[in-house]
Amino acid sequence: MTRLKGKNIWITGASSGIGKAMSIQAVRAGARVILSARNKDKLEDLKQQLENVSPGSTVIIPMDVTKAEDISKSVQIVKDTLGKVDVLINNAGISQRSLAVETPLEVDRMIFETDFFSAVMLTKAVLPLMLNGSGGHLVAISSMTGLFGYPMRSAYSAAKHALRGFFETLAIELKDKNINVTIVYPGRIHTDISLSSLTKDGSRYGIMDRAQEKGIPVEKCARKIIKAIEVNKKQLMIGFPEACLYYVKIFFPALFYNIAQKAGRIQ
Ligand SMILES: NC(=O)c1ccc[n+]([C@@H]2O[C@H](COP(=O)([O-])OP(=O)(O)OC[C@H]3O[C@@H](n4cnc5c(N)ncnc54)[C@H](OP(=O)(O)O)[C@@H]3O)[C@@H](O)[C@H]2O)c1
C-alpha cells in the first residue's frame, strides 16, 4: 500500500506529457485522479485507459487554467462531487522559443498567465478546502530554467522562477498547517512541450527539438515526481546535466554563462 492509496489527486495539464504520465502512475498507486486540461477528447481517452486499470479512479474536469471563471467552476464541481483535494499538482504549462529582445510584452504575459498565475489562482482556490479539512499537498512543476536563465526562454524562465518564490513561501507559511509543498525542477523531458512553445508573435513553434527528443523518458520523470510526493520531498531536480549546470552557476558563475550560451545554441 502506498501513501497515495485512496487520495484525491488533481492534476492540471493531464492531457499530455508529464501530466498524463503522472496520472497513470497515480492511479497505479491507488489514487483517484481529477484530470484537467483544455483538450476534452484527450482527457476522455486517458480516462478510458485509466478506468481499465482501476474502475472509478478518474474524474475529468476540462478547463483553461488561465481563466478565473473556469477555475472557480471546477473547484465547485470538485467540492460538490468529491468533497476534498488531497494533492494538487500544478503542472499545466507552455514553453517559449524566442529571444527576449524580439518578444512583445503581451507574449511574456501570456506565458506568465499559463505558467505562473494559473498555479497561483488554482492553489488559492483549493487551499481553503485543505485548510478546513485534513490538510493536503501542493505540488508545483517548475523547471531547471526556474533555477537559472536560459536562451530563448526569458519569460518562461522568469515564470518558473516566480513559481519557486511563491511555493517556497507557501511552504514556510503553511509549515504548521499539515500542508506539504513539493517543487519540481525538470530538465529536458521527452514530451511535446517544444511543439506547443510560443514564438515571438505568440504562434505555436510546432517543432520537436532534437534535444527534447533525446530527453528523459516521460514515464521515468513521472515516477520520480510521484515518489517525491509520497515521501514528501521539498524539492526534486530531474536531469543530471541540468543539475550540474545549476551547481556550476553557484560555484563558478562566470563559467555558467559560457556553458549556457553554448548549450542554448542547440535546441
Ligand atoms: N518537457 C520538459 O522538458 C519540461 C521541462 C521542465 C518543465 N516542464 C514543465 O512540465 C509541465 C508539463 O509539460 P510537458 O512537458 O508535459 O508538456 P506538454 O506535453 O506540452 O503538456 C502541457 C500540458 O499543459 C496543458 N495546458 C497548456 N496550457 C493550458 C491551459 N491554458 N489550460 C489548461 N491546460 C493547459 C496542456 O493541455 P491542453 O493543451 O489540452 O490544454 C498539456 O496537457 C509544464 O509546466 C512544463 O513547463 C517540462
Short mmCIF file of C-alpha atoms and ligand atoms in Angstrom, two decimals:
data_model
loop_
_atom_site.label_atom_id
_atom_site.label_comp_id
_atom_site.label_asym_id
_atom_site.label_seq_id
_atom_site.Cartn_x
_atom_site.Cartn_y
_atom_site.Cartn_z
CA MET A 1 0.00 0.00 0.00
CA THR A 2 1.39 3.40 -0.93
CA ARG A 3 0.72 6.72 0.79
CA LEU A 4 -1.36 7.83 -2.20
CA LYS A 5 -3.86 4.99 -1.94
CA GLY A 6 -7.40 6.40 -1.71
CA LYS A 7 -6.23 10.02 -2.09
CA ASN A 8 -7.80 12.56 -4.45
CA ILE A 9 -5.09 13.98 -6.72
CA TRP A 10 -5.91 16.90 -9.03
CA ILE A 11 -3.52 17.13 -11.97
CA THR A 12 -3.56 20.06 -14.42
CA GLY A 13 -2.09 19.62 -17.89
CA ALA A 14 -3.17 15.98 -17.77
CA SER A 15 -3.94 15.69 -21.48
CA SER A 16 -0.32 15.03 -22.48
CA GLY A 17 3.31 14.64 -21.47
CA ILE A 18 4.29 14.69 -17.80
CA GLY A 19 0.72 15.32 -16.58
CA LYS A 20 -0.62 12.30 -18.47
CA ALA A 21 2.25 10.08 -17.28
CA MET A 22 1.76 11.22 -13.64
CA SER A 23 -1.96 10.43 -13.90
CA ILE A 24 -1.14 6.86 -14.92
CA GLN A 25 1.40 6.46 -12.09
CA ALA A 26 -1.01 7.95 -9.55
CA VAL A 27 -3.82 5.56 -10.49
CA ARG A 28 -1.38 2.65 -10.32
CA ALA A 29 -0.54 3.85 -6.79
CA GLY A 30 -4.22 3.53 -5.86
CA ALA A 31 -5.23 7.19 -6.04
CA ARG A 32 -8.35 8.77 -7.53
CA VAL A 33 -7.34 11.39 -10.13
CA ILE A 34 -9.05 14.56 -11.28
CA LEU A 35 -7.73 15.35 -14.75
CA SER A 36 -7.78 18.88 -16.14
CA ALA A 37 -6.61 20.46 -19.41
CA ARG A 38 -8.36 22.20 -22.33
CA ASN A 39 -8.47 19.23 -24.71
CA LYS A 40 -11.55 17.27 -23.60
CA ASP A 41 -11.11 14.46 -26.16
CA LYS A 42 -7.61 13.67 -24.92
CA LEU A 43 -8.87 13.66 -21.32
CA GLU A 44 -11.71 11.28 -22.29
CA ASP A 45 -9.21 8.92 -23.95
CA LEU A 46 -6.99 8.95 -20.87
CA LYS A 47 -9.97 8.40 -18.58
CA GLN A 48 -10.91 5.31 -20.54
CA GLN A 49 -7.37 3.97 -20.29
CA LEU A 50 -7.28 4.60 -16.51
CA GLU A 51 -10.71 3.15 -15.85
CA ASN A 52 -9.42 -0.12 -17.34
CA VAL A 53 -6.64 -0.12 -14.75
CA SER A 54 -8.87 0.91 -11.84
CA PRO A 55 -12.63 1.42 -12.31
CA GLY A 56 -13.97 4.59 -10.65
CA SER A 57 -10.49 6.08 -10.40
CA THR A 58 -10.91 9.02 -12.75
CA VAL A 59 -12.86 12.26 -12.97
CA ILE A 60 -12.27 14.68 -15.82
CA ILE A 61 -12.81 18.41 -15.49
CA PRO A 62 -11.80 20.20 -18.71
CA MET A 63 -10.71 23.77 -18.11
CA ASP A 64 -8.45 26.57 -19.24
CA VAL A 65 -6.23 27.25 -16.25
CA THR A 66 -5.74 30.88 -17.27
CA LYS A 67 -9.47 31.61 -16.85
CA ALA A 68 -10.63 32.55 -13.35
CA GLU A 69 -14.20 31.54 -14.20
CA ASP A 70 -13.11 28.03 -15.27
CA ILE A 71 -11.15 27.66 -12.05
CA SER A 72 -13.99 28.67 -9.73
CA LYS A 73 -16.49 26.44 -11.58
CA SER A 74 -14.07 23.50 -11.48
CA VAL A 75 -13.33 23.92 -7.77
CA GLN A 76 -17.08 23.97 -7.08
CA ILE A 77 -17.53 20.71 -9.04
CA VAL A 78 -14.72 19.06 -7.08
CA LYS A 79 -16.22 20.30 -3.79
CA ASP A 80 -19.70 19.00 -4.69
CA THR A 81 -18.62 15.65 -6.09
CA LEU A 82 -15.51 14.61 -4.17
CA GLY A 83 -15.51 16.96 -1.20
CA LYS A 84 -11.75 17.23 -0.88
CA VAL A 85 -8.45 17.50 -2.70
CA ASP A 86 -5.54 15.73 -1.02
CA VAL A 87 -2.89 16.58 -3.62
CA LEU A 88 -2.92 19.39 -6.17
CA ILE A 89 -0.32 19.13 -8.93
CA ASN A 90 0.06 22.43 -10.80
CA ASN A 91 1.58 21.04 -13.98
CA ALA A 92 -0.10 22.82 -16.95
CA GLY A 93 2.41 24.93 -18.84
CA ILE A 94 3.73 26.28 -22.11
CA SER A 95 7.32 26.97 -23.06
CA GLN A 96 8.93 29.62 -25.26
CA ARG A 97 11.21 29.76 -28.28
CA SER A 98 12.07 33.43 -28.85
CA LEU A 99 14.71 35.99 -27.94
CA ALA A 100 13.74 38.43 -25.18
CA VAL A 101 14.51 41.45 -27.36
CA GLU A 102 12.11 40.27 -30.07
CA THR A 103 9.29 39.15 -27.78
CA PRO A 104 6.47 41.64 -27.16
CA LEU A 105 5.20 42.09 -23.63
CA GLU A 106 1.84 40.53 -24.49
CA VAL A 107 3.57 37.21 -25.25
CA ASP A 108 5.53 37.46 -21.99
CA ARG A 109 2.21 38.00 -20.21
CA MET A 110 0.57 35.00 -21.95
CA ILE A 111 3.40 32.79 -20.71
CA PHE A 112 3.10 34.18 -17.18
CA GLU A 113 -0.67 33.61 -17.18
CA THR A 114 -0.25 29.93 -18.05
CA ASP A 115 2.94 29.12 -16.17
CA PHE A 116 2.60 31.24 -13.03
CA PHE A 117 -0.76 32.93 -12.37
CA SER A 118 -2.78 29.80 -13.20
CA ALA A 119 -0.99 27.88 -10.44
CA VAL A 120 -1.45 30.78 -8.01
CA MET A 121 -5.17 31.05 -8.85
CA LEU A 122 -5.90 27.34 -8.56
CA THR A 123 -3.83 26.94 -5.41
CA LYS A 124 -5.61 29.85 -3.71
CA ALA A 125 -8.96 28.34 -4.65
CA VAL A 126 -8.08 24.84 -3.40
CA LEU A 127 -6.14 25.80 -0.27
CA PRO A 128 -9.21 26.62 1.88
CA LEU A 129 -10.51 23.07 1.22
CA MET A 130 -7.22 21.68 2.52
CA LEU A 131 -7.04 24.06 5.50
CA ASN A 132 -10.62 23.33 6.53
CA GLY A 133 -10.18 19.60 6.00
CA SER A 134 -7.44 17.14 6.79
CA GLY A 135 -4.55 19.05 5.20
CA GLY A 136 -3.00 18.32 1.84
CA HIS A 137 -0.07 18.50 -0.51
CA LEU A 138 0.67 21.21 -3.09
CA VAL A 139 2.98 20.49 -6.00
CA ALA A 140 4.42 22.99 -8.48
CA ILE A 141 6.08 21.79 -11.65
CA SER A 142 8.72 24.43 -12.26
CA SER A 143 11.75 23.75 -14.48
CA MET A 144 15.53 23.76 -14.29
CA THR A 145 15.11 27.12 -16.05
CA GLY A 146 13.32 28.12 -12.84
CA LEU A 147 16.77 27.87 -11.24
CA PHE A 148 18.83 29.60 -13.92
CA GLY A 149 18.23 31.70 -17.03
CA TYR A 150 18.41 30.05 -20.44
CA PRO A 151 18.47 31.40 -24.03
CA MET A 152 15.12 31.68 -25.86
CA ARG A 153 13.22 31.15 -22.59
CA SER A 154 13.23 34.61 -20.93
CA ALA A 155 9.55 34.80 -19.90
CA TYR A 156 9.29 31.04 -19.35
CA SER A 157 12.35 31.05 -17.10
CA ALA A 158 11.03 34.10 -15.24
CA ALA A 159 7.60 32.50 -14.69
CA LYS A 160 9.23 29.29 -13.45
CA HIS A 161 11.48 31.32 -11.07
CA ALA A 162 8.31 33.05 -9.83
CA LEU A 163 6.73 29.67 -9.06
CA ARG A 164 9.70 28.89 -6.85
CA GLY A 165 9.31 32.12 -4.89
CA PHE A 166 5.58 31.65 -4.44
CA PHE A 167 5.60 27.98 -3.44
CA GLU A 168 8.71 28.20 -1.24
CA THR A 169 6.98 31.00 0.66
CA LEU A 170 3.79 28.93 0.93
CA ALA A 171 5.81 26.02 2.31
CA ILE A 172 7.07 28.27 5.10
CA GLU A 173 3.70 29.90 5.79
CA LEU A 174 1.93 26.51 5.88
CA LYS A 175 4.63 24.65 7.79
CA ASP A 176 2.47 24.02 10.86
CA LYS A 177 -0.82 23.59 9.00
CA ASN A 178 -0.44 20.00 7.79
CA ILE A 179 0.08 21.14 4.20
CA ASN A 180 3.17 19.92 2.37
CA VAL A 181 4.73 21.59 -0.64
CA THR A 182 6.92 19.98 -3.30
CA ILE A 183 8.59 21.98 -6.06
CA VAL A 184 9.82 20.00 -9.06
CA TYR A 185 12.58 21.20 -11.39
CA PRO A 186 12.67 19.00 -14.50
CA GLY A 187 15.42 19.25 -17.09
CA ARG A 188 14.70 18.12 -20.64
CA ILE A 189 11.95 15.51 -20.68
CA HIS A 190 10.79 13.80 -23.87
CA THR A 191 7.33 15.36 -24.34
CA ASP A 192 5.63 17.58 -26.92
CA ILE A 193 6.48 20.75 -24.99
CA SER A 194 8.68 22.26 -27.71
CA LEU A 195 5.83 21.81 -30.24
CA SER A 196 3.40 23.93 -28.22
CA SER A 197 6.00 26.55 -27.22
CA LEU A 198 5.23 30.16 -28.11
CA THR A 199 7.31 32.06 -30.64
CA LYS A 200 7.83 35.82 -30.68
CA ASP A 201 4.47 36.51 -32.33
CA GLY A 202 2.60 34.23 -29.92
CA SER A 203 2.15 31.48 -32.51
CA ARG A 204 2.91 27.79 -31.90
CA TYR A 205 6.56 26.81 -32.56
CA GLY A 206 5.48 23.41 -33.91
CA ILE A 207 8.93 21.78 -33.96
CA MET A 208 10.10 18.79 -31.93
CA ASP A 209 13.52 19.98 -30.76
CA ARG A 210 16.30 17.45 -31.14
CA ALA A 211 17.40 17.99 -27.53
CA GLN A 212 13.81 17.46 -26.37
CA GLU A 213 13.55 14.23 -28.32
CA LYS A 214 16.67 12.96 -26.55
CA GLY A 215 15.29 13.98 -23.15
CA ILE A 216 14.49 11.75 -20.18
CA PRO A 217 11.59 9.33 -20.85
CA VAL A 218 8.40 10.89 -19.54
CA GLU A 219 7.43 7.76 -17.56
CA LYS A 220 10.72 7.92 -15.63
CA CYS A 221 10.12 11.61 -14.85
CA ALA A 222 6.54 10.92 -13.68
CA ARG A 223 7.68 8.04 -11.45
CA LYS A 224 10.23 10.30 -9.74
CA ILE A 225 7.62 13.01 -9.14
CA ILE A 226 5.04 10.62 -7.69
CA LYS A 227 7.72 9.09 -5.45
CA ALA A 228 8.78 12.57 -4.28
CA ILE A 229 5.18 13.33 -3.32
CA GLU A 230 4.87 10.03 -1.45
CA VAL A 231 7.97 10.72 0.63
CA ASN A 232 7.16 14.44 0.99
CA LYS A 233 10.29 15.82 -0.65
CA LYS A 234 10.52 19.61 -0.55
CA GLN A 235 12.23 19.82 -3.92
CA LEU A 236 13.17 17.50 -6.73
CA MET A 237 15.57 18.09 -9.63
CA ILE A 238 15.26 15.74 -12.60
CA GLY A 239 18.11 15.63 -15.13
CA PHE A 240 21.81 15.21 -14.46
CA PRO A 241 23.38 17.68 -16.96
CA GLU A 242 20.94 20.46 -15.98
CA ALA A 243 21.52 19.82 -12.27
CA CYS A 244 25.28 20.07 -12.91
CA LEU A 245 24.72 23.39 -14.68
CA TYR A 246 22.84 24.64 -11.62
CA TYR A 247 25.80 23.83 -9.36
CA VAL A 248 28.23 25.33 -11.89
CA LYS A 249 26.21 28.55 -11.64
CA ILE A 250 26.54 28.55 -7.85
CA PHE A 251 30.22 27.70 -7.63
CA PHE A 252 31.64 29.03 -10.94
CA PRO A 253 29.27 31.81 -12.09
CA ALA A 254 31.49 33.06 -14.93
CA LEU A 255 31.69 29.57 -16.42
CA PHE A 256 27.91 29.16 -16.19
CA TYR A 257 27.29 32.00 -18.68
CA ASN A 258 29.67 30.46 -21.27
CA ILE A 259 28.15 26.99 -20.99
CA ALA A 260 24.53 28.22 -21.04
CA GLN A 261 25.24 30.37 -24.12
CA LYS A 262 26.73 27.39 -25.99
CA ALA A 263 24.04 24.94 -24.81
CA GLY A 264 21.33 27.38 -25.86
CA ARG A 265 22.53 27.21 -29.49
CA ILE A 266 21.38 23.58 -29.62
CA GLN A 267 17.59 23.41 -29.49
N1 LIG B 1 9.17 18.59 -21.03
C1 LIG B 1 10.16 19.24 -20.45
O1 LIG B 1 11.31 19.14 -20.86
C2 LIG B 1 9.88 20.10 -19.25
C3 LIG B 1 10.99 20.61 -18.56
C4 LIG B 1 10.76 21.42 -17.46
C5 LIG B 1 9.49 21.70 -17.04
N2 LIG B 1 8.43 21.19 -17.73
C6 LIG B 1 7.08 21.56 -17.27
O2 LIG B 1 6.29 20.42 -17.14
C7 LIG B 1 4.92 20.76 -17.33
C8 LIG B 1 4.28 19.80 -18.31
O3 LIG B 1 4.90 19.96 -19.57
P1 LIG B 1 5.06 18.78 -20.64
O4 LIG B 1 6.48 18.64 -20.94
O5 LIG B 1 4.29 17.60 -20.21
O6 LIG B 1 4.39 19.48 -21.92
P2 LIG B 1 3.11 19.12 -22.80
O7 LIG B 1 3.14 17.70 -23.22
O8 LIG B 1 3.07 20.19 -23.84
O9 LIG B 1 1.91 19.32 -21.77
C9 LIG B 1 1.46 20.57 -21.36
C10 LIG B 1 0.10 20.40 -20.72
O10 LIG B 1 -0.35 21.68 -20.25
C11 LIG B 1 -1.70 21.85 -20.67
N3 LIG B 1 -2.00 23.26 -20.82
C12 LIG B 1 -1.32 24.22 -21.51
N4 LIG B 1 -1.97 25.40 -21.46
C13 LIG B 1 -3.10 25.18 -20.72
C14 LIG B 1 -4.19 26.00 -20.33
N5 LIG B 1 -4.25 27.30 -20.67
N6 LIG B 1 -5.18 25.44 -19.59
C15 LIG B 1 -5.14 24.14 -19.24
N7 LIG B 1 -4.12 23.32 -19.56
C16 LIG B 1 -3.13 23.83 -20.31
C17 LIG B 1 -1.80 21.09 -21.99
O11 LIG B 1 -3.14 20.68 -22.22
P3 LIG B 1 -4.18 21.31 -23.28
O12 LIG B 1 -3.41 21.79 -24.46
O13 LIG B 1 -5.12 20.17 -23.55
O14 LIG B 1 -4.85 22.41 -22.53
C18 LIG B 1 -0.95 19.87 -21.70
O15 LIG B 1 -1.71 18.88 -21.06
C19 LIG B 1 4.91 22.22 -17.79
O16 LIG B 1 4.64 23.06 -16.71
C20 LIG B 1 6.33 22.44 -18.26
O17 LIG B 1 6.73 23.78 -18.17
C21 LIG B 1 8.59 20.41 -18.82
#
